[in-house]
Short mmCIF file of C-alpha atoms and ligand atoms in Angstrom, two decimals:
data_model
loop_
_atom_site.label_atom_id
_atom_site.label_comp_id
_atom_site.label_asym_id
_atom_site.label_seq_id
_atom_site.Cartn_x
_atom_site.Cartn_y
_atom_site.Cartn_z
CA UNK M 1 23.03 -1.76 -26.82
CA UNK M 2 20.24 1.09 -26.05
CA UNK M 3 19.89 1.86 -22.29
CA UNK M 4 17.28 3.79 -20.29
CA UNK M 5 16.29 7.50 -21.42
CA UNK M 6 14.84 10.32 -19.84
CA UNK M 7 11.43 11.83 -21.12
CA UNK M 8 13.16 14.81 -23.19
CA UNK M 9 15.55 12.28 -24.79
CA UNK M 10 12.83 9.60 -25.73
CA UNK M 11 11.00 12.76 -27.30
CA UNK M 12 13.95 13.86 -29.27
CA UNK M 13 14.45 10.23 -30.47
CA UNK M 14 11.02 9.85 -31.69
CA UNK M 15 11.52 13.39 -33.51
CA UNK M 16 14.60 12.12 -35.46
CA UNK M 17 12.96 9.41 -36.92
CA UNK M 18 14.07 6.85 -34.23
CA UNK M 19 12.22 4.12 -32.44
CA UNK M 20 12.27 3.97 -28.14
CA UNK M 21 10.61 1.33 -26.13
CA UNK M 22 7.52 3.43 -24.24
CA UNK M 23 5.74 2.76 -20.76
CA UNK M 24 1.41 2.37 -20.90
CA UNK M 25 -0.33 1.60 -18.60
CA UNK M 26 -0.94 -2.17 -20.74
CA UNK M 27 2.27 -3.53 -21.94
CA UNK M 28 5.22 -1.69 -23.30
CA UNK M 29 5.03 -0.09 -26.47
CA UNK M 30 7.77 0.33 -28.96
CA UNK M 31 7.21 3.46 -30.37
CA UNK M 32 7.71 5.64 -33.85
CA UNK M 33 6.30 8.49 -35.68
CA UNK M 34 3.05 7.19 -37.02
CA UNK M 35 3.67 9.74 -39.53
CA UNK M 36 6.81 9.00 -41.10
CA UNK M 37 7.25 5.40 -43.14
CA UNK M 38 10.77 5.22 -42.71
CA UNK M 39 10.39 5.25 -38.66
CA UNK M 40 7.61 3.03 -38.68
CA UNK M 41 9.64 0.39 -40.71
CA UNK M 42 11.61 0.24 -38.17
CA UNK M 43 9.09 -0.67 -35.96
CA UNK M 44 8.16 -4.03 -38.06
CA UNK M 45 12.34 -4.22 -38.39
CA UNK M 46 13.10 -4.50 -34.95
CA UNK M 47 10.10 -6.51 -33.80
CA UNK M 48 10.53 -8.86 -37.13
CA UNK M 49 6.52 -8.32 -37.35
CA UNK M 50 5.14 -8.83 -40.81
CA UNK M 51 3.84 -6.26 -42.40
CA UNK M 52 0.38 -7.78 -42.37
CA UNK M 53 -0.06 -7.10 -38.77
CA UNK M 54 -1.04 -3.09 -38.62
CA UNK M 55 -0.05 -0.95 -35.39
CA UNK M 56 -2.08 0.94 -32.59
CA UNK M 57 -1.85 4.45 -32.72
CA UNK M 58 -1.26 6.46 -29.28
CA UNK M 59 -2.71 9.71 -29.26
CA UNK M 60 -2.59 12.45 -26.06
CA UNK M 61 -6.46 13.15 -26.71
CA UNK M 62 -9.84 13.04 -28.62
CA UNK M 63 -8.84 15.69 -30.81
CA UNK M 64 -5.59 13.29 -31.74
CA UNK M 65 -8.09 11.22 -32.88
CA UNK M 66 -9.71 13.02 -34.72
CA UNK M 67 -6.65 14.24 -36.61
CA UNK M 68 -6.45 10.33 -37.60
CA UNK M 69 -9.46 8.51 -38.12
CA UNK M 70 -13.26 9.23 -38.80
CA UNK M 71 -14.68 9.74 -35.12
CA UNK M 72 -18.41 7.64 -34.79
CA UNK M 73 -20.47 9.19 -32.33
CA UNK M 74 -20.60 5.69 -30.46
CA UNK M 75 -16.57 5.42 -30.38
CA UNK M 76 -16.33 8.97 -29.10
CA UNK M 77 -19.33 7.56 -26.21
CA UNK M 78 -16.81 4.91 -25.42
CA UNK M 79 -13.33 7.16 -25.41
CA UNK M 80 -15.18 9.87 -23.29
CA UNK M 81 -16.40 7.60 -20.22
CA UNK M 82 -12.71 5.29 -20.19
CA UNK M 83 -10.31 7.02 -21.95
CA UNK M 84 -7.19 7.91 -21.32
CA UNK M 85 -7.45 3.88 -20.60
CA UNK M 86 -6.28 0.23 -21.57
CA UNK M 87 -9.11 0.54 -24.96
CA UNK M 88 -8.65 0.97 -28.38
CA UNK M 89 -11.05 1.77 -30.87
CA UNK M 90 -10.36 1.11 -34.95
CA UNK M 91 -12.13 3.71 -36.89
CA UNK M 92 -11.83 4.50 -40.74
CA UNK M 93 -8.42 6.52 -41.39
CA UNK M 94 -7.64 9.52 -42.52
CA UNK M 95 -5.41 10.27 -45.14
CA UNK M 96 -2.37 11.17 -43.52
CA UNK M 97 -1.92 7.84 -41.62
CA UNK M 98 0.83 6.09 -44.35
CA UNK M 99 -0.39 2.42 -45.35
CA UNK M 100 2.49 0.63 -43.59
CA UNK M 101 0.90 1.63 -40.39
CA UNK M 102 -2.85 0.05 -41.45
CA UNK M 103 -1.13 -2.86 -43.04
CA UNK M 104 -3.41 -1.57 -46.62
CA UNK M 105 -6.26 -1.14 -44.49
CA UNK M 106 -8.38 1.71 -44.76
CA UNK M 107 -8.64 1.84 -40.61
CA UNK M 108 -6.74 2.55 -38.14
CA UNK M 109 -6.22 1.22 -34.74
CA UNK M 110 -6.09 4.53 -31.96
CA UNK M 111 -5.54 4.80 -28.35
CA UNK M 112 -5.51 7.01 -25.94
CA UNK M 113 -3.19 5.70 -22.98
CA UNK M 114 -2.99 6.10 -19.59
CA UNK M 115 0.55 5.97 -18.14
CA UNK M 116 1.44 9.55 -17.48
CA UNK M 117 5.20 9.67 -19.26
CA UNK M 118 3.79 8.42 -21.68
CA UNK M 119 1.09 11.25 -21.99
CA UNK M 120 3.64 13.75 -21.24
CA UNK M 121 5.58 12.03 -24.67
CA UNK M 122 2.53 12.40 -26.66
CA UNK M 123 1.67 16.15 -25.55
CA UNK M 124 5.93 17.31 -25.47
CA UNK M 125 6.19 15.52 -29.07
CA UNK M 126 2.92 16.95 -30.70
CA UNK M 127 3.69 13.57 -32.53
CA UNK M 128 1.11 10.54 -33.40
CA UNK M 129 2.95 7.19 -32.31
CA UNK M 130 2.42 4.34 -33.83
CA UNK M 131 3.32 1.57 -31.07
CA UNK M 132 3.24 -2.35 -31.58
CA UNK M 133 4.09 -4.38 -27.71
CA UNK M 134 8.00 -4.13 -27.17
CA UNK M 135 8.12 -8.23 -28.27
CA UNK M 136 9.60 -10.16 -30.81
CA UNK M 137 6.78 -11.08 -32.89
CA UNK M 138 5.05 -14.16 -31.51
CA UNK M 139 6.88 -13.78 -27.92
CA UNK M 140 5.15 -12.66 -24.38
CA UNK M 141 4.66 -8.79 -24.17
CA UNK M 142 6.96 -6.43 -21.64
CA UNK M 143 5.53 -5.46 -18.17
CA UNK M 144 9.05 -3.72 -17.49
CA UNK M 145 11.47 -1.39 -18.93
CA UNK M 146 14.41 -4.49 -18.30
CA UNK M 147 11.58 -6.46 -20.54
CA UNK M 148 12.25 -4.71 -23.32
CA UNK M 149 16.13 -3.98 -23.11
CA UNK M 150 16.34 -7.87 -22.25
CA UNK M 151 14.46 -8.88 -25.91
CA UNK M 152 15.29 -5.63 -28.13
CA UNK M 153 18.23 -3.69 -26.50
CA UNK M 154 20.52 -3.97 -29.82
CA UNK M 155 17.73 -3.09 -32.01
CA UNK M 156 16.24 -0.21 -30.79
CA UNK M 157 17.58 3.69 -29.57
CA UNK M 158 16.54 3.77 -26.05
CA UNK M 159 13.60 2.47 -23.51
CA UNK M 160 11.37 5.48 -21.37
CA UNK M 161 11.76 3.38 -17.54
CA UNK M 162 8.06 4.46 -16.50
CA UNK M 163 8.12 1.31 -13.60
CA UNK M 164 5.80 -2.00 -13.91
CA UNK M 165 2.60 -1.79 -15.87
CA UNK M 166 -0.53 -1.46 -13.57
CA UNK M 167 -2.36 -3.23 -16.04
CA UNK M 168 -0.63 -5.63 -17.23
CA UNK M 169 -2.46 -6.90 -20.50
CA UNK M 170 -3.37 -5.43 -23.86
CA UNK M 171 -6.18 -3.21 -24.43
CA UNK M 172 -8.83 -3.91 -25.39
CA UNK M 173 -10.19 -3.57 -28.75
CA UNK M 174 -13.37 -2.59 -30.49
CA UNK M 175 -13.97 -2.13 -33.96
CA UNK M 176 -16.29 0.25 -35.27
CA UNK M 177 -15.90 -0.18 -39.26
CA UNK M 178 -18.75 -2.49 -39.31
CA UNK M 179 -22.75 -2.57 -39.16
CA UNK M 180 -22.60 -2.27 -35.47
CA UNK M 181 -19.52 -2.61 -32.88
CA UNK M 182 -17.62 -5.42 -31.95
CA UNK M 183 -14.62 -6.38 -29.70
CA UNK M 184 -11.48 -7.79 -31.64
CA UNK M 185 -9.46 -8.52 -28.69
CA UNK M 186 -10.12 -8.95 -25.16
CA UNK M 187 -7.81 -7.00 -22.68
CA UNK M 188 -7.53 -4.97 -19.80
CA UNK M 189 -11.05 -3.45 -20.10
CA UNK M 190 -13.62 -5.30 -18.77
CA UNK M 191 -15.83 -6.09 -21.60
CA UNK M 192 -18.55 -5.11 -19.36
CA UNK M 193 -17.71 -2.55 -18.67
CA UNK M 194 -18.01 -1.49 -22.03
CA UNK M 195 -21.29 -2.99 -22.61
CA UNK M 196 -22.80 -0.17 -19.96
CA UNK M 197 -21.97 2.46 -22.62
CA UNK M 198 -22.96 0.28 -25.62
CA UNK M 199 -24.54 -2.14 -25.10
CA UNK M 200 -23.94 -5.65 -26.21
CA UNK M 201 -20.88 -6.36 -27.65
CA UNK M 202 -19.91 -9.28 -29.56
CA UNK M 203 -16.83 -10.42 -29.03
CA UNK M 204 -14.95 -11.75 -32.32
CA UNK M 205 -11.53 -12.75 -31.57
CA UNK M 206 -9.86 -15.74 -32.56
CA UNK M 207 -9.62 -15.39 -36.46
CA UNK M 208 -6.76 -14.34 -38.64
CA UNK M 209 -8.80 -13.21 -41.60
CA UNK M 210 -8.20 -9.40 -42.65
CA UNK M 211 -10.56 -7.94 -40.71
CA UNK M 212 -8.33 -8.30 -37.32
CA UNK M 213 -4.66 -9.21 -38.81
CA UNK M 214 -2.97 -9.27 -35.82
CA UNK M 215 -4.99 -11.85 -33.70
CA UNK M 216 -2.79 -14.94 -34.19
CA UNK M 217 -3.78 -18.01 -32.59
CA UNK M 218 -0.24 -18.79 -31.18
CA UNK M 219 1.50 -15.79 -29.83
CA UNK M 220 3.17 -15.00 -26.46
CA UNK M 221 5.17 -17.59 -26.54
CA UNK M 222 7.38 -17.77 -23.05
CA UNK M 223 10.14 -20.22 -23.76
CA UNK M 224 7.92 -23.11 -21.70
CA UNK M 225 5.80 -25.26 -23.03
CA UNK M 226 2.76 -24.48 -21.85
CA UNK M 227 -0.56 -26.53 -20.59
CA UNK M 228 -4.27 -25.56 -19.80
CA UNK M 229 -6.07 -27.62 -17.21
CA UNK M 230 -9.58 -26.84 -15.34
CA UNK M 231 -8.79 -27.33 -12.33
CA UNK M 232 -5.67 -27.13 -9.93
CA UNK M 233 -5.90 -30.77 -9.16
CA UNK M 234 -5.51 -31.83 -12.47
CA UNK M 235 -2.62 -29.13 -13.09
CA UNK M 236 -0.86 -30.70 -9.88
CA UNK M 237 -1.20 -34.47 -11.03
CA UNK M 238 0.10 -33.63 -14.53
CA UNK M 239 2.92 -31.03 -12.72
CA UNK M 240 3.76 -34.43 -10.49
CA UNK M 241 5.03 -36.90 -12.99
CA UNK M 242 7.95 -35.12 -13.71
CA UNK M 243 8.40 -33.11 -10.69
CA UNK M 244 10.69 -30.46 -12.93
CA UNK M 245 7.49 -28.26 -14.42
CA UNK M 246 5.76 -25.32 -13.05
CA UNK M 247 2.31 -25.14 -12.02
CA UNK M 248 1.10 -21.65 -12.25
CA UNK M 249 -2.63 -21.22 -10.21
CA UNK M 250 -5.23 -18.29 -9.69
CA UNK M 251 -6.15 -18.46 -5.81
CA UNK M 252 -4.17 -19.88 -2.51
CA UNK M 253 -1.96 -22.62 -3.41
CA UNK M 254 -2.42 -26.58 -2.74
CA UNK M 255 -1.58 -27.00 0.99
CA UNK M 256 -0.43 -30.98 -0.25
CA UNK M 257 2.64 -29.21 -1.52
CA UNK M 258 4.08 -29.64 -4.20
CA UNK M 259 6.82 -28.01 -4.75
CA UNK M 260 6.92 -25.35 -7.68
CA UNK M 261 3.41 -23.86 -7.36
CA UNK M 262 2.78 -20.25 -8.24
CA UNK M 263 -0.42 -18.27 -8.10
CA UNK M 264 -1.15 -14.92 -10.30
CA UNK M 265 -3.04 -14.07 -6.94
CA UNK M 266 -3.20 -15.86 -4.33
CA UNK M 267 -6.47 -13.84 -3.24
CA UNK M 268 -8.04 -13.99 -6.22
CA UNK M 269 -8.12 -10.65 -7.59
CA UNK M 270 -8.32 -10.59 -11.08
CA UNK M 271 -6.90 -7.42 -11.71
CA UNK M 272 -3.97 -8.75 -9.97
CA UNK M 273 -3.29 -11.80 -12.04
CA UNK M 274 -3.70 -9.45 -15.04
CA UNK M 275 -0.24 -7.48 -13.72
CA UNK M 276 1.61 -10.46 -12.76
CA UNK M 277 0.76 -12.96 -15.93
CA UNK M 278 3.61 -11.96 -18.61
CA UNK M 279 6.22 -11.50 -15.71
CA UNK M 280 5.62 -14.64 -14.32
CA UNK M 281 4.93 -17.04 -18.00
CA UNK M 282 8.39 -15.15 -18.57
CA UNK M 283 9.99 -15.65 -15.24
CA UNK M 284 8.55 -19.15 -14.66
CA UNK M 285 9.23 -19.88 -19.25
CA UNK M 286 12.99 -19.22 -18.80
CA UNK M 287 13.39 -21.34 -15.51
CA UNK M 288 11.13 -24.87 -16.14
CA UNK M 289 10.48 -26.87 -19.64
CA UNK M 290 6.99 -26.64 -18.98
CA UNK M 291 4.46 -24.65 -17.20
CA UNK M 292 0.54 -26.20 -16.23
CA UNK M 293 -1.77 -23.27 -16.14
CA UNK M 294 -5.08 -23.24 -14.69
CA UNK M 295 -7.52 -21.87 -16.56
CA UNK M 296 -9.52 -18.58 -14.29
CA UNK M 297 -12.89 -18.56 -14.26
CA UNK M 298 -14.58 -16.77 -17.57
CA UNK M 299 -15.42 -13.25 -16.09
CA UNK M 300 -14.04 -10.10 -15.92
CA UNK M 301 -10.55 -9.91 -16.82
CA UNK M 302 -10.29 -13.59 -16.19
CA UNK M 303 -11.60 -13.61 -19.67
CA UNK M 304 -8.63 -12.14 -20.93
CA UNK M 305 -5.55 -13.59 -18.68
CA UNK M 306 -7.50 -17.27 -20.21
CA UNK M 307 -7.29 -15.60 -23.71
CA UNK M 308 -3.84 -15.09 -23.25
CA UNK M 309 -2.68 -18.56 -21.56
CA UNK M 310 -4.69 -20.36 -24.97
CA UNK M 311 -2.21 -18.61 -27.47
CA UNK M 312 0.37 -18.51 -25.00
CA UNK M 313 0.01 -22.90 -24.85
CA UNK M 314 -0.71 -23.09 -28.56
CA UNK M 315 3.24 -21.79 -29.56
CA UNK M 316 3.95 -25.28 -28.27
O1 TXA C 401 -2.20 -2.13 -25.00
C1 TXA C 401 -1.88 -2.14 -26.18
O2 TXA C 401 -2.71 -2.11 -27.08
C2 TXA C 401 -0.37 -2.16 -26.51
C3 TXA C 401 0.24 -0.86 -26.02
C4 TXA C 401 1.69 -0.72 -26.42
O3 TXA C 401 -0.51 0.21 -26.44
N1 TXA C 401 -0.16 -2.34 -27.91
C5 TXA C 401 -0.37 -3.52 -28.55
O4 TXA C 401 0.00 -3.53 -29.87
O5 TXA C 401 -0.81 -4.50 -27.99
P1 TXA C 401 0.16 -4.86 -30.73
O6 TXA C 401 0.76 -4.39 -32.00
O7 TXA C 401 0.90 -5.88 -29.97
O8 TXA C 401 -1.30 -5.30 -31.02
C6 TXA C 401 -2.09 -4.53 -31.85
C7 TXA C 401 -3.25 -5.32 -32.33
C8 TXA C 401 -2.84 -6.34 -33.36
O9 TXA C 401 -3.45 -7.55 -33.05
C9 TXA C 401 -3.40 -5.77 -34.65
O10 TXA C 401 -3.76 -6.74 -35.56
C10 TXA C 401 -4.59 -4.98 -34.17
O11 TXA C 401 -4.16 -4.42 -32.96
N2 TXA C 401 -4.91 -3.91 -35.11
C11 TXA C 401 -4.17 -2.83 -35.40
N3 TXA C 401 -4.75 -2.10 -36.36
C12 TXA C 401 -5.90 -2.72 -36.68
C13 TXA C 401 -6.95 -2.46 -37.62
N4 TXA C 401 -6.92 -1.39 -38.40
N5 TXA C 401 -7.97 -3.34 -37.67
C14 TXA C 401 -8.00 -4.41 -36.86
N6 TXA C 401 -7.03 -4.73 -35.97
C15 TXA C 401 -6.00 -3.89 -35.87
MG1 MG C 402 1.67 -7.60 -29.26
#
């Protein structure tokens, strides 16, 4: 069983070929050499990912990129204003990024994080490091280092404690292969945010065709069966016949009471809801059969967190 390392010993680790749970500012990472196949395999190994679905690579700056992928003067617009940040670009690849990291394809996924011990990894290591979530495949990403011992301790050589994410969801992801940009998957950038550098920006997310492998429709799964509903009212009266199920709100909770009500934020802030969502589906997935969700309004990051609760409800 792998237990909590220090930064010099998660460095080492990822020098010898080994793979170490990471803290970002997103989710938890579960890091390797991008460079070396035989570490990277053991990425896909311990997560039991197929190798269809190609990894993000974490770099400590634009000239990381650089040494990676084919830099477009409209990605390098979008790393400069909100980079180091919860965004990833996909770009053409360069050479020396090995195929099992792409998945075949000729582009690869880069981003530049935020969480400082994880910078200091990057920078310490000189190293490129190619980092899927710390999940099983198809199960609810890690806000905490206890996450990721909890679902990969025996598989893995260690897990970098950097405290809770502050973000809390994915990033966010914009591909630049094509005619003209597009997002792939919504996440913890604001999607208008991005549109003030570039723009608008289609946002093409829910396929599983090559072009964005890892988009699944059912993913996250939580243990719970999970249900959508528009409003809290209708969560509450579905909650209600059973009286053993979890209803799990954005805002104040219902003063009528019932019992097992839980709110991402209970004053509404999105950004909020974004760092308590995968705690809680886990939290609330390994205590009740089922959890109602209701769905957040579709703006800002409530965009996302909605994204999320869809594939999270369709592993049921
Ligand atoms: O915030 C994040 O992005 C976290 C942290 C650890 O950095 N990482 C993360 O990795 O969410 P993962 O493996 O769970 O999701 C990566 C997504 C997958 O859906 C994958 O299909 C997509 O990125 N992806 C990777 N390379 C791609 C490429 N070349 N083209 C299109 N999609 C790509
Ligand atoms: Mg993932």
């Amino acid at each position: 069983m792998a237990g909590l390392c220090n930064i010099d010993e998660a460095v080492r680790l990822l020098q010898s070929g080994e793979v170490v749970g990471l803290p970002t500012e997103t989710v938890y990472g579960l890091g390797a050499n991008a460079l070396d196949t035989k570490a990277v395999a053991k990425v896909f190994e311990a997560k039991n990912r197929p190798s269809f679905d190609p990894l993000i690579v974490h770099v400590a700056d634009l000239d990381g990129v650089r040494s990676i992928a084919e830099l477009t003067p409209a990605a390098e617009s979008l790393l400069l204003a909100f980079s180091p940040g919860p965004l990833t670009v996909v770009l053409k690849k360069k050479s020396i990024v090995p195929d099992l990291v792409t998945s075949g394809h000729p582009t690869v996924a880069v981003r530049i994080p935020a969480h400082p011990m994880m910078l200091q990894v990057l920078q310490q290591s000189g190293l490129f490091v190619a980092a899927p979530s710390a999940n099983p495949f198809g199960y609810t990403s890690p806000t905490t280092a206890q996450h990721v011992l909890a679902q990969l301790g025996e598989r893995i050589s260690g897990v970098l404690d950097g405290g809770p994410c502050t973000v809390g969801l994915e990033s966010t992801i914009v591909d630049f292969t094509g005619e003209s940009p597009k997002v792939l998957r919504l996440g913890g950038m604001d999607v208008a945010q991005l549109e003030l550098v570039l723009g608008e920006l289609p946002v093409q997310t829910s396929s599983s065709t090559p072009h964005a492998p890892g988009m699944l429709s059912a993913h996250y799964n939580p243990g719970a069966k999970i249900f959508l509903h528009h409003s809290v009212g209708d969560a509450l009266s579905a909650a209600c016949v059973t009286n053993d199920t979890a209803v799990l709100l954005f805002g104040p909770k219902d003063e009528a009471g019932y019992e097992h009500q839980y709110s991402l934020s209970t004053t509404k802030s999105y950004s909020e809801a974004a760092q308590n969502l995968f705690a809680m589906l886990r939290e609330l997935g390994s205590k009740y059969p089922e959890i109602h969700a209701v769905r957040l309004p579709e703006e800002g990051l409530g965009r996302a967190i909605n994204d999320r609760l869809v594939r999270a409800a369709a592993t049921r």
